[in-house]
Amino acid sequence: MRAPSFLRICLVLIAALWASVASADRIKDLASVAGVRSNQLVGYGLVVGLSGTGDGDLGITLQSLQSMVSRFGMVAEQDALDGVNAAAVIVTADLPAFVKPGQELDVTVSTLGSAESLRGGTLLMTPLLGVDGETYAIAQGNLVVGGLGVSGEDGSSLTVNVPTVGRVPQGATVERMVENPFITGEYLVLNLHRADFSTAANVAEAINVVFGGETAVPIDASSIRVLAPTDPSQKVSFASLIEQVEVQPAAPPAQVIVNSRTGTVVIGGNVSVTPAVITHGSLTVRIREDAQVTPTSETIINDNTIINTPAAPIITPDTGLIVDEPEARAFLFDPGVNLSDVVDAINAIGATPSDLVAILEALKVAGALRAQLIII
């Protein structure tokens, strides 16, 4: 099959599919191609040129300074070094798929020791390693720091944002390419962002409608295997066409997500309740401690003279109990009512978020809530 005719036919078929499906989602938004992923890189480095905000006499920083100086044929003892203008840092970066040697990456630099700020610093040459321990990029450059930290001699300080983390835009140069099975593989495997058997079947069916036959076969709830051209140039074009195929995703499962800490309740579609009666009330008991004070007097007879003087009062405890039990409100819901109607009825009486969470949990235990109740 020649590439021009192959592309022309596919474009015509996809245009017809787009005209028939108006509210569908692109496969590009529902799934990703297996193997097309980024890789994390990490390295240990040294930032110099700080204005007195470095690590000071931190051992790891002084050792790094000593090691760096020795590379230039100089010998220096750690006691003769001062790390007040230097900081030990961890450098991280993401290595995108298909990136080639010579391309540049953004890197993030974070302090490892006691440095107060990286503002004005320069990152020295730092190898960035992958999980296999191999060097994939080299980072170096001037830092861009969005935070600011100042302090006074009296101990007062002011910190704006985070001055201990900075970035070096395009500060790393890629030295090695990560092997990717995209070009050499016989199939393209699409992995759904959200596993669903119905959506996987719909994706395979939509691809087969466009390209015919059994081009796509669902493997499981999250993966679809697609037969791809063997020519690398056609495979890239084929993948771009696959991404633009529109699919009607299946309705998500009925779920109710409750954040018990904040009282936030998110209700998904297709959530309903069976016939149920809900009664929710609260009992409040208030205890008030009072004291009754009775004054007393003391009589003293001195030289035939009677004198009345105040004496220590008599204190009698007086405890009062007040029980406040408001009327419990009952709700009756008919079959097939949506949970949103339940929530509206509960909110109409001014129930608190904790009340709503308690009612939803009780409905689930009773079997009346037709949805998954997820507590986060």
mmCIF file of N, CA, C and O in Angstrom, residues 23-24 46 52 81 87 122 138 140 146 151 169 179 194 229 236 251 284 322:
data_model
loop_
_atom_site.group_PDB
_atom_site.id
_atom_site.type_symbol
_atom_site.label_atom_id
_atom_site.label_comp_id
_atom_site.label_asym_id
_atom_site.label_seq_id
_atom_site.Cartn_x
_atom_site.Cartn_y
_atom_site.Cartn_z
ATOM 1 N N SER A 23 -20.978 14.575 19.210
ATOM 2 C CA SER A 23 -20.680 14.811 20.627
ATOM 3 C C SER A 23 -19.697 13.799 21.193
ATOM 4 O O SER A 23 -19.685 13.567 22.389
ATOM 5 N N ALA A 24 -18.904 13.157 20.331
ATOM 6 C CA ALA A 24 -17.974 12.130 20.794
ATOM 7 C C ALA A 24 -16.659 12.764 21.228
ATOM 8 O O ALA A 24 -16.413 13.952 21.033
ATOM 9 N N LEU A 46 25.984 21.134 42.609
ATOM 10 C CA LEU A 46 26.480 22.196 43.487
ATOM 11 C C LEU A 46 26.126 23.543 42.865
ATOM 12 O O LEU A 46 26.375 23.775 41.678
ATOM 13 N N GLY A 52 25.777 34.801 50.450
ATOM 14 C CA GLY A 52 25.768 34.514 51.882
ATOM 15 C C GLY A 52 24.593 33.697 52.348
ATOM 16 O O GLY A 52 24.331 33.615 53.553
ATOM 17 N N LEU A 81 37.988 25.752 53.309
ATOM 18 C CA LEU A 81 36.874 26.104 52.428
ATOM 19 C C LEU A 81 35.716 26.680 53.234
ATOM 20 O O LEU A 81 35.533 26.356 54.410
ATOM 21 N N ALA A 87 25.802 25.799 47.804
ATOM 22 C CA ALA A 87 24.735 24.954 48.337
ATOM 23 C C ALA A 87 24.718 23.631 47.595
ATOM 24 O O ALA A 87 24.847 23.591 46.359
ATOM 25 N N THR A 122 24.411 29.825 40.496
ATOM 26 C CA THR A 122 24.706 29.161 39.226
ATOM 27 C C THR A 122 24.929 27.680 39.486
ATOM 28 O O THR A 122 25.736 27.306 40.346
ATOM 29 N N ILE A 138 23.108 16.379 30.815
ATOM 30 C CA ILE A 138 24.032 17.171 31.625
ATOM 31 C C ILE A 138 23.396 18.542 31.837
ATOM 32 O O ILE A 138 22.975 19.194 30.873
ATOM 33 N N GLN A 140 23.475 22.517 33.559
ATOM 34 C CA GLN A 140 24.301 23.619 34.043
ATOM 35 C C GLN A 140 23.640 24.927 33.632
ATOM 36 O O GLN A 140 23.004 25.007 32.578
ATOM 37 N N GLY A 146 11.831 32.144 42.100
ATOM 38 C CA GLY A 146 10.672 33.013 42.286
ATOM 39 C C GLY A 146 10.449 33.436 43.712
ATOM 40 O O GLY A 146 9.593 34.271 43.988
ATOM 41 N N SER A 151 16.404 38.341 56.355
ATOM 42 C CA SER A 151 16.398 38.244 57.813
ATOM 43 C C SER A 151 17.194 39.400 58.387
ATOM 44 O O SER A 151 18.088 39.957 57.736
ATOM 45 N N PRO A 169 15.790 27.156 32.916
ATOM 46 C CA PRO A 169 15.119 26.891 31.633
ATOM 47 C C PRO A 169 16.119 26.419 30.586
ATOM 48 O O PRO A 169 17.169 27.037 30.378
ATOM 49 N N GLU A 179 15.516 4.109 24.245
ATOM 50 C CA GLU A 179 14.938 3.248 23.221
ATOM 51 C C GLU A 179 13.428 3.155 23.405
ATOM 52 O O GLU A 179 12.923 3.027 24.520
ATOM 53 N N ARG A 194 -8.877 5.895 31.817
ATOM 54 C CA ARG A 194 -9.767 5.338 32.841
ATOM 55 C C ARG A 194 -10.277 4.000 32.326
ATOM 56 O O ARG A 194 -10.976 3.946 31.302
ATOM 57 N N PRO A 229 0.891 -0.218 10.363
ATOM 58 C CA PRO A 229 1.779 -0.438 9.205
ATOM 59 C C PRO A 229 3.204 -0.707 9.658
ATOM 60 O O PRO A 229 3.631 -0.257 10.724
ATOM 61 N N VAL A 236 3.771 6.636 11.802
ATOM 62 C CA VAL A 236 3.555 7.927 12.442
ATOM 63 C C VAL A 236 2.260 8.552 11.948
ATOM 64 O O VAL A 236 1.443 9.068 12.734
ATOM 65 N N ALA A 251 -20.947 5.538 29.636
ATOM 66 C CA ALA A 251 -21.311 6.306 30.823
ATOM 67 C C ALA A 251 -20.495 5.817 32.018
ATOM 68 O O ALA A 251 -20.335 4.603 32.208
ATOM 69 N N THR A 284 -29.078 17.514 71.910
ATOM 70 C CA THR A 284 -28.100 18.396 72.533
ATOM 71 C C THR A 284 -28.357 18.458 74.029
ATOM 72 O O THR A 284 -29.478 18.725 74.464
ATOM 73 N N ILE A 322 -30.035 20.903 80.762
ATOM 74 C CA ILE A 322 -30.978 21.354 79.745
ATOM 75 C C ILE A 322 -30.845 20.418 78.546
ATOM 76 O O ILE A 322 -29.773 20.283 77.969
#
